[in-house]
Amino acid sequence: MDGMLAGKIVITAGFGLWSLINVYNHLADFRGSLQAVADFMRMTSLDAAPPIPSPLKKREIESPLLHRLAFIAITIVHGALGALFVVATVFLVSGQIAAGLAWATWAFALACALWLLFLLGDSWFAGWIRLDALQRTHITLLATAMLGLILMGA
């Protein structure tokens, strides 16, 4: 096994484990994670002292059903990511390199899509005003997923 393949296995397995830990965390603290999503969609960060009046606040979503659906969708996508990365890792480790790279590429593409959607949510719900660290995290995750796509093509 060459170093480049070893790196691809490590990155793919790492993203898989990270995604599965996210799913576990979402399920282990369902109420807390759901509350975080609800607070984000309600744009409660703008209400924290000192409050920031903004016409963007009209975009807040108060519906518990929509909060729950968003949280469930996020958890399902993280689970799908975990599954894709695990399958890719198994293929890579077993020597089926072409299949492993194909699965990993799809996984990194889905990760890019997820983080782009999170960045759109950051913009829509004005997260950039008070939740700038969260937005920087999403940008970093997008950049990391993009680097994964590049690595899988190398």
Coordinates of N, CA and C in Angstrom, one line a residue:
M1 N 0.9 -1.2 0.0 CA 0.0 0.0 0.0 C 0.9 1.2 0.0
D2 N 0.6 2.1 -0.9 CA 1.4 3.4 -1.0 C 0.9 4.4 0.0
G3 N 1.6 5.5 0.2 CA 1.3 6.5 1.2 C 0.0 7.2 0.8
M4 N -0.2 7.5 -0.5 CA -1.4 8.2 -1.0 C -2.6 7.4 -0.7
L5 N -2.6 6.1 -0.9 CA -3.7 5.2 -0.6 C -4.0 5.2 0.9
A6 N -3.0 5.1 1.6 CA -3.1 5.1 3.1 C -3.8 6.4 3.5
G7 N -3.4 7.5 3.0 CA -4.0 8.8 3.3 C -5.5 8.9 2.9
K8 N -5.8 8.3 1.8 CA -7.2 8.3 1.3 C -8.0 7.4 2.3
I9 N -7.5 6.3 2.7 CA -8.2 5.4 3.7 C -8.4 6.2 5.0
V10 N -7.4 6.8 5.5 CA -7.5 7.5 6.8 C -8.5 8.6 6.7
I11 N -8.5 9.4 5.7 CA -9.4 10.5 5.5 C -10.9 10.0 5.4
T12 N -11.0 9.0 4.6 CA -12.4 8.4 4.3 C -12.9 7.8 5.6
A13 N -12.1 7.0 6.3 CA -12.5 6.4 7.5 C -12.8 7.4 8.6
G14 N -12.0 8.4 8.6 CA -12.2 9.5 9.6 C -13.5 10.2 9.4
F15 N -13.8 10.6 8.2 CA -15.0 11.3 7.9 C -16.2 10.4 8.2
G16 N -16.1 9.1 7.9 CA -17.1 8.1 8.2 C -17.4 8.0 9.7
L17 N -16.3 7.9 10.5 CA -16.5 7.8 12.0 C -17.1 9.1 12.5
W18 N -16.6 10.2 12.0 CA -17.1 11.5 12.5 C -18.6 11.7 12.2
S19 N -19.0 11.3 11.0 CA -20.4 11.3 10.6 C -21.3 10.4 11.5
L20 N -20.8 9.2 11.8 CA -21.5 8.3 12.6 C -21.6 8.8 14.1
I21 N -20.5 9.4 14.5 CA -20.6 10.0 15.9 C -21.6 11.1 15.9
N22 N -21.7 11.9 14.9 CA -22.7 13.0 14.8 C -24.1 12.4 15.0
V23 N -24.4 11.3 14.2 CA -25.7 10.6 14.3 C -25.9 10.1 15.7
Y24 N -24.9 9.5 16.3 CA -25.0 9.0 17.7 C -25.4 10.2 18.6
N25 N -24.6 11.3 18.5 CA -24.9 12.4 19.4 C -26.3 13.0 19.2
H26 N -26.7 13.1 17.9 CA -28.1 13.6 17.7 C -29.1 12.7 18.4
L27 N -28.9 11.4 18.3 CA -29.9 10.5 19.0 C -29.7 10.4 20.5
A28 N -28.5 10.5 21.0 CA -28.2 10.4 22.4 C -28.8 11.7 23.1
D29 N -28.7 12.8 22.4 CA -29.3 14.1 23.0 C -30.3 14.6 22.0
F30 N -31.3 13.9 21.7 CA -32.3 14.3 20.8 C -32.9 15.6 21.1
R31 N -33.3 15.8 22.4 CA -34.0 17.0 22.8 C -33.1 18.2 22.7
G32 N -31.8 18.0 23.2 CA -30.9 19.1 23.1 C -30.5 19.5 21.7
S33 N -30.3 18.5 20.9 CA -30.0 18.8 19.5 C -31.2 19.5 18.7
L34 N -32.3 19.0 19.0 CA -33.5 19.5 18.4 C -33.7 21.0 18.9
Q35 N -33.4 21.3 20.1 CA -33.5 22.6 20.7 C -32.5 23.5 20.0
A36 N -31.4 23.1 19.7 CA -30.3 23.9 19.0 C -30.8 24.2 17.6
V37 N -31.4 23.3 16.9 CA -32.0 23.5 15.6 C -33.1 24.5 15.7
A38 N -34.0 24.3 16.6 CA -35.1 25.2 16.8 C -34.7 26.6 17.1
D39 N -33.7 26.8 18.0 CA -33.2 28.1 18.3 C -32.6 28.8 17.1
F40 N -31.9 28.0 16.3 CA -31.3 28.6 15.1 C -32.4 29.1 14.1
M41 N -33.4 28.2 13.9 CA -34.5 28.6 13.0 C -35.4 29.7 13.5
R42 N -35.4 29.8 14.9 CA -36.2 30.9 15.5 C -35.4 32.2 15.5
M43 N -34.1 32.1 15.2 CA -33.2 33.2 15.2 C -33.0 33.9 16.5
T44 N -33.0 33.0 17.6 CA -32.9 33.5 18.9 C -31.6 34.3 19.2
S45 N -30.6 34.0 18.5 CA -29.3 34.7 18.7 C -29.5 36.2 18.6
L46 N -30.5 36.7 17.7 CA -30.7 38.1 17.6 C -31.4 38.7 18.8
D47 N -32.0 37.9 19.6 CA -32.8 38.4 20.7 C -31.9 38.5 22.0
A48 N -30.7 37.8 21.9 CA -29.8 37.8 23.1 C -29.3 39.3 23.4
A49 N -29.0 39.6 24.6 CA -28.6 40.9 25.0 C -27.2 41.2 24.4
P50 N -27.0 42.4 23.9 CA -28.1 43.4 23.5 C -28.8 42.9 22.2
P51 N -30.1 43.0 22.2 CA -30.8 42.5 21.0 C -30.5 43.3 19.8
I52 N -30.5 42.6 18.7 CA -30.2 43.2 17.4 C -31.5 43.3 16.6
P53 N -32.1 44.5 16.5 CA -33.3 44.5 15.6 C -32.9 44.4 14.2
S54 N -33.6 43.5 13.5 CA -33.3 43.3 12.1 C -34.5 43.0 11.3
P55 N -34.7 43.5 10.1 CA -35.8 43.1 9.3 C -35.7 41.6 8.9
L56 N -34.5 41.1 9.0 CA -34.4 39.7 8.6 C -35.1 38.7 9.6
K57 N -35.4 39.3 10.8 CA -36.0 38.5 11.9 C -37.4 37.9 11.4
K58 N -38.0 38.5 10.4 CA -39.2 38.1 9.9 C -39.1 36.7 9.2
R59 N -37.9 36.2 9.0 CA -37.6 34.9 8.4 C -37.7 33.8 9.4
E60 N -37.8 34.1 10.7 CA -37.8 33.1 11.7 C -38.9 32.1 11.5
I61 N -38.6 30.9 11.9 CA -39.6 29.8 11.7 C -39.9 29.3 13.1
E62 N -41.1 29.4 13.5 CA -41.6 29.0 14.9 C -42.2 27.6 14.9
S63 N -42.4 27.0 13.8 CA -43.1 25.7 13.8 C -42.2 24.6 14.4
P64 N -42.7 24.0 15.5 CA -42.0 22.8 16.0 C -41.9 21.7 15.0
L65 N -42.9 21.5 14.2 CA -42.9 20.5 13.2 C -41.7 20.7 12.2
L66 N -41.6 21.9 11.7 CA -40.5 22.2 10.8 C -39.1 22.1 11.5
H67 N -39.0 22.4 12.7 CA -37.8 22.2 13.5 C -37.4 20.7 13.5
R68 N -38.4 19.9 13.8 CA -38.2 18.5 14.0 C -37.8 17.9 12.6
L69 N -38.5 18.3 11.5 CA -38.2 17.8 10.2 C -36.8 18.2 9.8
A70 N -36.4 19.4 10.0 CA -35.1 19.8 9.7 C -34.0 19.0 10.4
F71 N -34.3 18.8 11.7 CA -33.3 18.0 12.5 C -33.3 16.6 12.1
I72 N -34.4 16.0 11.8 CA -34.4 14.6 11.3 C -33.7 14.5 9.9
A73 N -33.9 15.5 9.1 CA -33.2 15.5 7.8 C -31.7 15.6 7.9
I74 N -31.3 16.4 8.8 CA -29.9 16.6 9.1 C -29.3 15.3 9.6
T75 N -30.0 14.6 10.5 CA -29.5 13.4 11.1 C -29.5 12.3 10.0
I76 N -30.5 12.2 9.1 CA -30.5 11.2 8.1 C -29.3 11.5 7.1
V77 N -29.1 12.7 6.8 CA -28.0 13.0 5.8 C -26.6 12.6 6.5
H78 N -26.5 12.9 7.8 CA -25.2 12.5 8.5 C -25.1 11.0 8.4
G79 N -26.2 10.3 8.6 CA -26.2 8.8 8.6 C -25.8 8.3 7.2
A80 N -26.4 8.9 6.2 CA -26.0 8.5 4.8 C -24.6 8.8 4.5
L81 N -24.1 9.9 5.0 CA -22.6 10.2 4.8 C -21.8 9.1 5.5
G82 N -22.2 8.8 6.7 CA -21.4 7.8 7.5 C -21.4 6.5 6.7
A83 N -22.6 6.1 6.2 CA -22.7 4.8 5.4 C -21.8 4.9 4.2
L84 N -21.9 6.0 3.4 CA -21.1 6.1 2.2 C -19.6 6.0 2.5
F85 N -19.2 6.7 3.5 CA -17.8 6.7 3.9 C -17.3 5.3 4.4
V86 N -18.1 4.7 5.1 CA -17.8 3.3 5.6 C -17.7 2.3 4.5
V87 N -18.6 2.4 3.6 CA -18.5 1.5 2.4 C -17.3 1.8 1.6
A88 N -17.0 3.1 1.4 CA -15.8 3.5 0.6 C -14.5 3.0 1.3
T89 N -14.5 3.1 2.7 CA -13.4 2.6 3.4 C -13.2 1.1 3.3
V90 N -14.3 0.3 3.4 CA -14.2 -1.1 3.2 C -13.6 -1.5 1.8
F91 N -14.1 -0.8 0.8 CA -13.6 -1.1 -0.6 C -12.1 -0.7 -0.6
L92 N -11.7 0.4 -0.1 CA -10.3 0.8 -0.2 C -9.4 -0.2 0.5
V93 N -9.8 -0.6 1.8 CA -9.0 -1.5 2.6 C -8.9 -2.8 1.9
S94 N -10.0 -3.3 1.3 CA -10.0 -4.6 0.6 C -9.3 -4.6 -0.7
G95 N -8.8 -3.5 -1.2 CA -8.1 -3.5 -2.4 C -8.9 -3.1 -3.6
Q96 N -10.2 -2.9 -3.4 CA -11.1 -2.5 -4.6 C -11.0 -1.0 -4.7
I97 N -9.9 -0.5 -5.2 CA -9.6 0.9 -5.1 C -10.6 1.7 -6.0
A98 N -10.9 1.3 -7.2 CA -11.8 2.1 -8.0 C -13.1 2.3 -7.4
A99 N -13.7 1.2 -6.8 CA -15.0 1.2 -6.2 C -14.9 2.1 -4.9
G100 N -13.8 2.0 -4.2 CA -13.7 2.8 -3.0 C -13.6 4.3 -3.3
L101 N -12.8 4.6 -4.3 CA -12.7 6.0 -4.7 C -14.0 6.6 -5.2
A102 N -14.8 5.8 -5.9 CA -16.1 6.2 -6.4 C -17.0 6.5 -5.2
W103 N -17.1 5.6 -4.3 CA -18.0 5.8 -3.1 C -17.5 7.0 -2.3
A104 N -16.2 7.1 -2.1 CA -15.7 8.2 -1.3 C -16.0 9.6 -2.0
T105 N -15.9 9.6 -3.4 CA -16.2 10.8 -4.1 C -17.6 11.2 -3.9
W106 N -18.5 10.2 -4.0 CA -19.9 10.5 -3.7 C -20.1 11.0 -2.3
A107 N -19.4 10.4 -1.4 CA -19.6 10.8 0.0 C -19.1 12.3 0.2
F108 N -17.9 12.6 -0.4 CA -17.4 14.0 -0.2 C -18.3 15.0 -1.0
A109 N -18.9 14.5 -2.1 CA -19.8 15.4 -2.8 C -21.1 15.7 -2.0
L110 N -21.6 14.6 -1.3 CA -22.8 14.8 -0.4 C -22.4 15.7 0.7
A111 N -21.2 15.6 1.3 CA -20.7 16.4 2.4 C -20.7 17.9 1.9
C112 N -20.2 18.1 0.7 CA -20.1 19.5 0.2 C -21.6 20.0 0.1
A113 N -22.5 19.2 -0.4 CA -23.9 19.7 -0.5 C -24.4 20.0 0.8
L114 N -24.2 19.2 1.8 CA -24.7 19.4 3.2 C -24.1 20.7 3.7
W115 N -22.8 21.0 3.6 CA -22.3 22.2 4.1 C -22.7 23.4 3.4
L116 N -22.9 23.3 2.1 CA -23.4 24.4 1.3 C -24.8 24.7 1.8
L117 N -25.6 23.7 2.0 CA -27.0 24.0 2.6 C -26.9 24.6 3.9
F118 N -26.0 24.2 4.8 CA -25.8 24.8 6.1 C -25.4 26.3 5.9
L119 N -24.5 26.6 4.9 CA -24.1 28.0 4.7 C -25.3 28.8 4.2
L120 N -26.2 28.2 3.4 CA -27.4 28.9 2.9 C -28.3 29.2 4.1
G121 N -28.4 28.2 5.0 CA -29.2 28.4 6.2 C -28.6 29.5 7.1
D122 N -27.2 29.5 7.2 CA -26.6 30.6 7.9 C -27.0 32.0 7.4
S123 N -27.0 32.1 6.1 CA -27.3 33.3 5.4 C -28.8 33.7 5.6
W124 N -29.7 32.7 5.4 CA -31.1 32.9 5.4 C -31.5 33.3 6.8
F125 N -31.0 32.6 7.8 CA -31.4 32.9 9.2 C -30.5 33.9 9.9
A126 N -29.7 34.6 9.2 CA -28.8 35.7 9.7 C -27.9 35.2 10.7
G127 N -27.4 34.0 10.6 CA -26.5 33.4 11.5 C -25.1 34.2 11.5
W128 N -24.8 34.8 10.4 CA -23.6 35.6 10.3 C -23.5 36.8 11.2
I129 N -24.7 37.2 11.8 CA -24.7 38.3 12.6 C -24.1 38.0 14.0
R130 N -24.6 36.9 14.6 CA -24.1 36.6 16.0 C -23.5 35.2 16.0
L131 N -23.7 34.4 15.0 CA -23.2 33.0 15.1 C -22.1 32.8 14.1
D132 N -21.2 33.8 14.1 CA -20.1 33.8 13.1 C -19.2 32.6 13.2
A133 N -19.0 32.1 14.5 CA -18.2 30.9 14.7 C -18.8 29.7 14.0
L134 N -20.1 29.6 14.1 CA -20.8 28.5 13.4 C -20.6 28.6 11.9
Q135 N -20.8 29.8 11.4 CA -20.6 30.0 9.9 C -19.1 29.6 9.5
R136 N -18.2 30.0 10.3 CA -16.8 29.7 10.0 C -16.6 28.2 10.1
T137 N -17.2 27.5 11.0 CA -17.2 26.1 11.1 C -17.7 25.4 9.8
H138 N -18.9 25.9 9.3 CA -19.5 25.4 8.1 C -18.6 25.7 6.9
I139 N -17.9 26.8 6.8 CA -17.0 27.1 5.7 C -15.8 26.1 5.8
T140 N -15.3 25.9 7.0 CA -14.2 25.0 7.2 C -14.6 23.6 6.8
L141 N -15.8 23.1 7.2 CA -16.2 21.8 6.8 C -16.4 21.7 5.3
L142 N -16.9 22.7 4.6 CA -17.0 22.7 3.2 C -15.6 22.6 2.5
A143 N -14.7 23.4 3.0 CA -13.4 23.4 2.5 C -12.7 22.0 2.6
T144 N -12.9 21.4 3.8 CA -12.4 20.1 4.1 C -13.0 19.1 3.2
A145 N -14.3 19.1 2.9 CA -14.9 18.2 2.0 C -14.5 18.4 0.6
M146 N -14.2 19.6 0.2 CA -13.7 19.9 -1.1 C -12.3 19.3 -1.3
L147 N -11.5 19.5 -0.2 CA -10.2 18.9 -0.3 C -10.2 17.3 -0.4
G148 N -11.2 16.8 0.3 CA -11.4 15.3 0.2 C -11.8 14.9 -1.2
L149 N -12.6 15.7 -1.9 CA -12.9 15.5 -3.3 C -11.6 15.5 -4.1
I150 N -10.8 16.5 -3.9 CA -9.5 16.6 -4.6 C -8.6 15.4 -4.4
L151 N -8.5 15.1 -3.1 CA -7.7 13.9 -2.7 C -8.1 12.6 -3.4
M152 N -9.4 12.4 -3.5 CA -9.9 11.2 -4.1 C -9.6 11.1 -5.6
G153 N -9.5 12.3 -6.2 CA -9.2 12.4 -7.6 C -7.7 12.3 -7.9
A154 N -6.9 12.4 -6.9 CA -5.4 12.4 -7.1 C -4.8 11.0 -7.2

